XYZ file of C-alpha atoms in Angstrom:
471
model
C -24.449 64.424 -157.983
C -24.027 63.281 -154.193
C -22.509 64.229 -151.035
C -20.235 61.281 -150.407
C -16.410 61.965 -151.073
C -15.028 58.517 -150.780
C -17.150 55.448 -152.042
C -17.012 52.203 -151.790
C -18.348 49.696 -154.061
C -18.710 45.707 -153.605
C -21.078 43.052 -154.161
C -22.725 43.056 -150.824
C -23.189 45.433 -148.218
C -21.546 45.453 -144.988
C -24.396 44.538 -143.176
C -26.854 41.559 -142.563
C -30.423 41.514 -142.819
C -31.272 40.389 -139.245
C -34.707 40.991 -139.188
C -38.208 42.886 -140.858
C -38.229 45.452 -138.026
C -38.511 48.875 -138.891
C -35.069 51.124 -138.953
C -31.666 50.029 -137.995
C -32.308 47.206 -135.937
C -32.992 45.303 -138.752
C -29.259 45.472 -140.141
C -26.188 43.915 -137.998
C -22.705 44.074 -139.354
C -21.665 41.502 -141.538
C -18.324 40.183 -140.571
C -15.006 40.771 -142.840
C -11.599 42.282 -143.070
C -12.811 44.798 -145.890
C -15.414 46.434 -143.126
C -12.594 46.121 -140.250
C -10.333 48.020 -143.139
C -12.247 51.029 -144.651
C -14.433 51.824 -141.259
C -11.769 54.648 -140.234
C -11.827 55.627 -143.644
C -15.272 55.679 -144.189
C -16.002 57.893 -141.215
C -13.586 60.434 -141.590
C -14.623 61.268 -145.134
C -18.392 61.202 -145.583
C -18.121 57.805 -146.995
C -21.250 55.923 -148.669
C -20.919 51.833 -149.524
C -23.034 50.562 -152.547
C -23.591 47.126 -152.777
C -26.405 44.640 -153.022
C -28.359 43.815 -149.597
C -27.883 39.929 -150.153
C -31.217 38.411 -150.791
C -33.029 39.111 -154.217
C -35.872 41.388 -155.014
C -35.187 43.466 -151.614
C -35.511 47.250 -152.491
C -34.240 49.214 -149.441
C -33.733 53.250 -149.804
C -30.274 54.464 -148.912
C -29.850 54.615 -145.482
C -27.434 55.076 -142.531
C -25.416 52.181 -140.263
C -22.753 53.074 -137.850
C -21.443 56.368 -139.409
C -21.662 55.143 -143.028
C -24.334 56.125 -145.667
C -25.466 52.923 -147.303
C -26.481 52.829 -150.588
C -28.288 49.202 -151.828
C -28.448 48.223 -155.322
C -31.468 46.095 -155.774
C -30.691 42.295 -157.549
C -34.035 40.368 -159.304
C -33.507 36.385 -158.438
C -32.831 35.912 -162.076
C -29.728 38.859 -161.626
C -28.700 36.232 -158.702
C -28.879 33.429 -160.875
C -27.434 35.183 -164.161
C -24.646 37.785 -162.899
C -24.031 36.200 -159.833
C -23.885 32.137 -160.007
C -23.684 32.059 -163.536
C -20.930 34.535 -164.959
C -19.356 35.515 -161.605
C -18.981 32.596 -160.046
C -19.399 29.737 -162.977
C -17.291 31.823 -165.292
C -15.000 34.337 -163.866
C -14.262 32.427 -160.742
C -12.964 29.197 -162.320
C -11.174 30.857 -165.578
C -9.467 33.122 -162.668
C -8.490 30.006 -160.234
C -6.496 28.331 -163.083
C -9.219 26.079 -164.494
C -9.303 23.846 -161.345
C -12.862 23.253 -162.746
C -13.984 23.962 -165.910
C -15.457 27.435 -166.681
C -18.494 27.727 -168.407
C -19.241 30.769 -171.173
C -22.834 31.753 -171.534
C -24.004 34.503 -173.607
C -27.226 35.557 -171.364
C -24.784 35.434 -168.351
C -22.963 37.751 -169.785
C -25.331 40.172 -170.703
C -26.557 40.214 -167.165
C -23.051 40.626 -165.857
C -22.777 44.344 -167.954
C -26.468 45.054 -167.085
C -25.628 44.781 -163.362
C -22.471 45.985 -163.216
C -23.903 49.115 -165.352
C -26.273 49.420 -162.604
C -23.731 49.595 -159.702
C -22.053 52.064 -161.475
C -25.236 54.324 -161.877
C -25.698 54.094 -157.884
C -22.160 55.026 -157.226
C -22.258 58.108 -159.695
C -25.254 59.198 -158.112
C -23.883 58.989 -154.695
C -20.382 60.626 -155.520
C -19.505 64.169 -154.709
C -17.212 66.127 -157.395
C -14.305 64.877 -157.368
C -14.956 62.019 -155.432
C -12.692 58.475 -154.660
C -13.897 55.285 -155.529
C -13.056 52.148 -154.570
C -14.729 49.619 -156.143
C -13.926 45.546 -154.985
C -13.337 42.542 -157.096
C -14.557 40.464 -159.789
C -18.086 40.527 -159.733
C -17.551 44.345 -160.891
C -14.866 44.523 -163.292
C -17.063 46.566 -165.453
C -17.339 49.242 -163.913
C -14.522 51.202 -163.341
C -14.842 51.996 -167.170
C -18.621 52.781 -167.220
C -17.937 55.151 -164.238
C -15.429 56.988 -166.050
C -17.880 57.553 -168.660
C -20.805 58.701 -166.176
C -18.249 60.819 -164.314
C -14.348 61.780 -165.494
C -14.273 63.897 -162.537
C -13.995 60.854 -159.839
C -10.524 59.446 -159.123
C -11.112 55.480 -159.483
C -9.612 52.627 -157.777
C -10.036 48.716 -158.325
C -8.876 45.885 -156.022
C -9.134 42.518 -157.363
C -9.142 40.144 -154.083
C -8.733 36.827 -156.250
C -5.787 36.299 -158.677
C -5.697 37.359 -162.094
C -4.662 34.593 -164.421
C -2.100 33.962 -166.883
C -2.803 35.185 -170.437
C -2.861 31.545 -172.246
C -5.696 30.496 -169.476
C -7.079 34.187 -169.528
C -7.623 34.516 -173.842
C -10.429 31.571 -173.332
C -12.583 34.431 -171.790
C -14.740 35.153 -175.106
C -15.267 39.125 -173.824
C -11.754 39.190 -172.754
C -11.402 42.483 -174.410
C -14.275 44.247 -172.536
C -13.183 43.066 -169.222
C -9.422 44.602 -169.695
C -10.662 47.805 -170.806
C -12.957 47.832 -168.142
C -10.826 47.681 -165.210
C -8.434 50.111 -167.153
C -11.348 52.570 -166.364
C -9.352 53.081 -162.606
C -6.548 54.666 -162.223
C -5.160 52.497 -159.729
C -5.663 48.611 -160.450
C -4.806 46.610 -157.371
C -4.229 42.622 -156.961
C -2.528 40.188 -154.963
C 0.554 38.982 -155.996
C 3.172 40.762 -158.192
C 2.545 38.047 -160.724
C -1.165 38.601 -160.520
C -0.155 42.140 -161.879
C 2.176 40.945 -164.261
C -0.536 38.635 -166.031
C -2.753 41.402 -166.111
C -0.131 43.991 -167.820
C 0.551 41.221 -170.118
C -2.759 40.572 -171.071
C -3.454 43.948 -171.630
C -0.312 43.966 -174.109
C -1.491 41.231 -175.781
C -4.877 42.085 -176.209
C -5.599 45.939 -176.524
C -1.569 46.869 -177.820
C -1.118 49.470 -174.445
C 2.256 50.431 -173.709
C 2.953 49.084 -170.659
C 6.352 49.872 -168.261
C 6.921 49.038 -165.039
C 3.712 49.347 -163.055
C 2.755 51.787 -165.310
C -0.402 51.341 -168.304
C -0.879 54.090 -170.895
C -4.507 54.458 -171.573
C -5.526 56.225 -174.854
C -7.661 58.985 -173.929
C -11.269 60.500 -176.284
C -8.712 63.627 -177.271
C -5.807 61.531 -178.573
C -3.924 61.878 -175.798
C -3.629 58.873 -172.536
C -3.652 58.904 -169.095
C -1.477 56.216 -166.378
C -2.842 53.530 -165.067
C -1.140 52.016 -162.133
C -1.115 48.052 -161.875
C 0.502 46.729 -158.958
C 0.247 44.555 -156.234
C -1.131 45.970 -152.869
C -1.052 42.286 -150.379
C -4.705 42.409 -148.464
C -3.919 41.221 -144.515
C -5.875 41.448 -141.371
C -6.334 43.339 -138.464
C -3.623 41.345 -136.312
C -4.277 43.477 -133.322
C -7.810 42.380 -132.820
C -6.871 38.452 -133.069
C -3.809 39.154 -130.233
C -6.619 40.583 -128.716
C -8.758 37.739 -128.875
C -6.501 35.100 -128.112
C -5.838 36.595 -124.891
C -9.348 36.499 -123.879
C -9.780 34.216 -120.813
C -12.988 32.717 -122.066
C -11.541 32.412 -125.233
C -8.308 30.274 -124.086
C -10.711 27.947 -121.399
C -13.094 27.153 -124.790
C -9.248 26.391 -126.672
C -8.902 23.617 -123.754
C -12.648 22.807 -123.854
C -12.343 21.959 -127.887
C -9.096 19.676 -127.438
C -10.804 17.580 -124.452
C -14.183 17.255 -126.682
C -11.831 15.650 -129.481
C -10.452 13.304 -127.100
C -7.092 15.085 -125.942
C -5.191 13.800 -128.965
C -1.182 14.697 -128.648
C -1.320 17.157 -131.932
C -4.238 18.514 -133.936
C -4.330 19.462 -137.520
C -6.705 22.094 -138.299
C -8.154 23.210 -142.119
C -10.361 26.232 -142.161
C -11.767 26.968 -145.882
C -15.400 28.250 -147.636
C -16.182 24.872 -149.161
C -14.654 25.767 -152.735
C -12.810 23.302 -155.150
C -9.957 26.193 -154.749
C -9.082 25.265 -151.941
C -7.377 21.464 -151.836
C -9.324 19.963 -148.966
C -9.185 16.647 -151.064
C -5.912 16.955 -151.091
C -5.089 17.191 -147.324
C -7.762 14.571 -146.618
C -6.405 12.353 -148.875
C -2.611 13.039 -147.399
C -3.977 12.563 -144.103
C -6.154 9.496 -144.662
C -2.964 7.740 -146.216
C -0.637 8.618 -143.389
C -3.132 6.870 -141.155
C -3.099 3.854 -143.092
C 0.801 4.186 -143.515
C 0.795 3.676 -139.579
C 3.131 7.136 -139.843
C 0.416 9.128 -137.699
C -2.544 6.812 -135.382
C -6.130 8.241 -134.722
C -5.130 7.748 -131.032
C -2.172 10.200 -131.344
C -3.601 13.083 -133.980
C -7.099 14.475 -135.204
C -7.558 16.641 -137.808
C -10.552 19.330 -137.492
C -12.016 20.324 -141.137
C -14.138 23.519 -141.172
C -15.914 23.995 -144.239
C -18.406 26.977 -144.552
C -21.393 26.924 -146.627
C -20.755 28.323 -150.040
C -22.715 28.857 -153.575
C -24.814 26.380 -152.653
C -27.011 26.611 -155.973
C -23.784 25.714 -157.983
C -23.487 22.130 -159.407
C -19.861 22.176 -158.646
C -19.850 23.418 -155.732
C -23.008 20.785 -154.494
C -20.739 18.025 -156.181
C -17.844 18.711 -153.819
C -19.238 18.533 -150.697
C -20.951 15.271 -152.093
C -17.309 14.113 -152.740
C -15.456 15.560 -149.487
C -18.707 13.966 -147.286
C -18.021 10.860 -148.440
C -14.079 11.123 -147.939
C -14.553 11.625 -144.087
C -17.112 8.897 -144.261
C -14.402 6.761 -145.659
C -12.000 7.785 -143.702
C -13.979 7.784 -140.290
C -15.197 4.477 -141.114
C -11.807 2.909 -141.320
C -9.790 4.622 -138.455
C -12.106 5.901 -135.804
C -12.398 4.079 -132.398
C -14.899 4.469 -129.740
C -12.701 7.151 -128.458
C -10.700 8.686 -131.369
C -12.200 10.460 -134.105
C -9.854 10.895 -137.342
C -11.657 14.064 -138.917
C -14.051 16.582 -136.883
C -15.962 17.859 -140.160
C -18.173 20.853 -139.444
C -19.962 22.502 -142.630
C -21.261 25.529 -141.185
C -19.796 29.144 -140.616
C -18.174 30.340 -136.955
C -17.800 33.643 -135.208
C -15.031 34.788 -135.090
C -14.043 34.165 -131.073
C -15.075 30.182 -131.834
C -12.260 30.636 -134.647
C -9.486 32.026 -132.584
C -10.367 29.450 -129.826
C -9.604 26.694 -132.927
C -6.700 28.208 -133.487
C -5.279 28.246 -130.034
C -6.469 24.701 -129.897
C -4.892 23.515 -133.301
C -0.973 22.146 -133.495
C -0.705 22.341 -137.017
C -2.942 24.566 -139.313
C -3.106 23.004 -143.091
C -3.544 25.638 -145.808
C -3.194 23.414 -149.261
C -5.190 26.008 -151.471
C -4.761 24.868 -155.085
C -5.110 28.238 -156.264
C -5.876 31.665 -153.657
C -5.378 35.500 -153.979
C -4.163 35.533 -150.560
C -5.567 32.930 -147.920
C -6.227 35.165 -144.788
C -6.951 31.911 -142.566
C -3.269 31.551 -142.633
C -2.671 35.331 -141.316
C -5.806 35.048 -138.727
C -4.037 31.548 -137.583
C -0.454 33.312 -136.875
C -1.542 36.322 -135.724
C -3.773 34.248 -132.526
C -0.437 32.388 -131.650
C 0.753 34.345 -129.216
C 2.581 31.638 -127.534
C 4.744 31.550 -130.536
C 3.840 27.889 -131.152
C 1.922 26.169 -133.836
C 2.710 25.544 -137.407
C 1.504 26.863 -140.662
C 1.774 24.326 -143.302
C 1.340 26.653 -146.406
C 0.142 26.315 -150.039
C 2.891 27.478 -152.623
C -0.109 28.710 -154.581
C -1.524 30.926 -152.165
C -0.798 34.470 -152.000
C 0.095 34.230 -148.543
C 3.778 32.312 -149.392
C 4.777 35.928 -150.983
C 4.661 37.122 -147.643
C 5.105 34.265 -145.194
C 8.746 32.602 -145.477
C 8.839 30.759 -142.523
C 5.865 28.716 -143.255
C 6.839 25.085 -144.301
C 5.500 25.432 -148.002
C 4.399 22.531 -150.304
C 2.759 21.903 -153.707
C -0.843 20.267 -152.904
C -0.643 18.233 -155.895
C 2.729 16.159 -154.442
C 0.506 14.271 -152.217
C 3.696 11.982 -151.067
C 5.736 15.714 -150.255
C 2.299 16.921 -148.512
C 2.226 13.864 -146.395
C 5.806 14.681 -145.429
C 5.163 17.821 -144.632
C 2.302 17.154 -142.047
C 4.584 14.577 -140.527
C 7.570 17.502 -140.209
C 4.536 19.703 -138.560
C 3.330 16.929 -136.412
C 7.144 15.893 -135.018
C 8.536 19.882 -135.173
C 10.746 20.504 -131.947
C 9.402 23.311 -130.096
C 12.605 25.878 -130.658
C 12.056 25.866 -134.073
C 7.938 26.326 -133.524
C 9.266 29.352 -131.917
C 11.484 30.227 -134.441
C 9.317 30.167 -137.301
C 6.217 31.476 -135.720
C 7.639 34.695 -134.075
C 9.162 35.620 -138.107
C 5.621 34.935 -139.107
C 3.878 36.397 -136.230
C 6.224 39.847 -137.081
C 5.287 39.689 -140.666
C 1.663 39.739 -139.984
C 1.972 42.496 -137.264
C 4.157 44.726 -139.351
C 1.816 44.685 -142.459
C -2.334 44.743 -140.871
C -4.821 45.655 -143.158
C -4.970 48.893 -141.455
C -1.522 49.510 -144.130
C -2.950 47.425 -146.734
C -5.751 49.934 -147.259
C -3.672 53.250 -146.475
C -1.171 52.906 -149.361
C -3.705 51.682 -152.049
C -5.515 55.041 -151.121
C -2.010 57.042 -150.500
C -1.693 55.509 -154.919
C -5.452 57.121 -154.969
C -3.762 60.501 -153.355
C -1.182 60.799 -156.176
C -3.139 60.120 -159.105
C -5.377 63.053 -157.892
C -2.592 65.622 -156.813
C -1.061 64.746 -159.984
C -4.264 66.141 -161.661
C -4.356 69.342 -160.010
């Protein structure tokens, strides 16, 4: 049994391997709402963070970073390729994003997929005090809220599931369906998205395993014939607003916002996509809008650029190496067709940014395009409000993103209606300036009055009542 009285447990670490020095200049922290979230937490309670280092076959002992006791969980490259690409993100992650692309169901993935997740659940018993909280994070882990139950009733148990849960005629394909529900039903708090993330997960849980379900509320059957509540509800992730305000006011910050707009030519309005580059996240679709408004003559390359930032992802995936294949060849297509000597049509830039080159985009962008197909929540869309402090700017928004719960004022469409899309960025493009104002300071309030700050105190204040309702 450890010392640590609130754990947290997630894929990866919260720090980056910067180096092979000895000691703690070899770690920096790894950028991240989740970090920015649980920090305060973390430090007032003696808190310890298990999760895998990020590069395979790296054994590290538990050690300390900025306050927190870090606790690694070491990954072989065939864990990587099994748990990780295969059944995590080749499994899970399409089956849970609708079937945008097909999933694929492999026996020896998984088998890896309970071996791991067994083995995160060892390290976290090991670390947790009596009576401990634990938090652990999203789908790569849905097994083991359960398997920590077993290794320690004592702990009070929580699960966030960042990505949505799907319904139960796409979700019954899963061939360990079964496992996976009574898995997470190992926490007593099971936290997602949307409400109707938490509604296809109660249902599914009817369906499948019989449970009495009402309201929010799950009754799990218990070893002595009796059950125990599980809560399933929806807890919206945001951001920490107060740190983009803070950013956007930055001198430096606003001169590079004027510095990016001159580079692209000084267009009149600039449309701005932001996205890991995932098949989730429609940037075919708002290419393809925005290529066929160009050749409509409705926008010209003289008047409007759009900027497309797509970071690296799952680069070993064959879907994922297909669509950057695809969206490369789009702005090829489109570039070829449109640009002049002094106009480009789209900026594409596959790499990652820090976090003050993102806030400078957003200053610099007129219109920011979120056309997710499918999303948990889309926290682009938050950072992008939250940095418009001149209450101008508009958020184009994804029906099918978490983030249209929340954000009203948006101007929402349906990525699939390509003509209503088009419309859309048109309405963006031409919006009068009262009602930028108008629609940004509702979403700018919105975003302020819900940070991640209150995201992550009443998912723990549900942690609070499940154990005073113990004792």
């Amino acid at each position: 049994m450890g010392t640590a009285d609130f754990i947290v447990v997630a894929n990866r670490l919260p720090v980056d391997r910067s180096g092979t020095g000895e000691g703690e200049e070899q770690w920096r922290p790894s950028p991240g709402g989740l970090v920015t979230a649980l920090n305060p937490v973390m430090r007032q309670a003696d808190g310890a963070w298990v999760g895998w280092p990020g590069q395979a076959d790296l054994e590290v002992e538990p050690f300390e970073f900025d306050g927190m006791q870090l606790v690694p969980v070491t990954l072989s490259a065939e864990d990587v390729e099994l748990y990780y690409e295969g059944f995590s993100n080749d499994t899970i992650w399409p089956l849970y994003h609708d079937v945008i692309a097909a999933p694929r169901y492999r026996r020896e993935w998984w088998q890896a997929y309970v071996r791991v997740n067994r083995r995160f659940a060892e390290a976290a018993a090991d670390a947790a005090a009596d009576g401990a909280t634990v938090w652990v994070q999203d789908y790569q882990l849905q097994l083991v809220p359960r398997m920590l139950r077993e290794l320690r009733p004592d702990l009070v148990i929580g699960y966030f599931h960042h990505i949505p849960f799907p319904a139960y005629g796409l979700y019954s394909q899963l061939p360990w369906r079964r496992q996976v529900l009574e898995g997470l039903l190992g926490a007593d708090v099971i936290g997602f998205q949307r409400v109707a993330d938490a509604s296809n997960f109660a249902r599914a849980v009817r369906r499948q395993l019989r449970y009495e379900t009402k309201a929010s509320g799950i009754r799990v059957p218990t070893e002595d014939g009796g059950a125990r509540l599980a809560l399933a509800k929806a807890f919206p992730i945001s951001i920490d607003a107060d740190e983009y305000i803070r950013l956007a006011q930055r001198p430096d910050i606003v001169a590079r916002a004027a510095e990016i707009r001159e580079s692209l030519g000084n267009p009149k309005k600039v449309l701005l996509g932001v996205d890991r580059l995932d098949y989730t996240k429609g940037i075919r679709h708002r290419m393809k809008a925005f290529g066929e408004l160009l050749e409509d003559g409705r926008l010209a390359v003289e008047d409007v650029t759009m900027v497309q930032v797509a970071s690296p992802s799952r680069e070993r995936v064959a879907a994922y190496v297909q669509l950057r294949d695809e969206i490369e060849q789009t702005v090829g297509r489109i570039n070829g067709d449109f640009d002049t000597m002094d106009h480009t049509a789209i900026r594409y830039l596959h790499q990652a940014f820090p976090r003050e080159e993102m806030v400078a985009l957003y200053l610099a962008a007129d219109v920011m395009l979120v056309t997710a197909l499918r999303d948990g929540m889309n926290l682009v869309a938050k950072e992008y409000v939250a940095s418009r402090v001149d209450n101008r700017g508009v958020l184009v928004l994804s029906e099918f993103a978490g983030a249209a719960d929340e954000l009203g004022t948006a101007l929402r469409i349906n990525p699939h209606d390509i003509e209503g899309l088009k419309d859309a960025i048109v309405r963006a493009v031409e919006m009068p300036a009262a009602e930028q104002g108008r629609r940004m300071r509702s979403l700018r309030k919105k975003v302020r009055d819900h940070d991640v700050s209150d995201w992550s105190r009443e998912f723990l204040e549900a942690l609070d009542a499940v154990r005073r309702a113990r004792s």
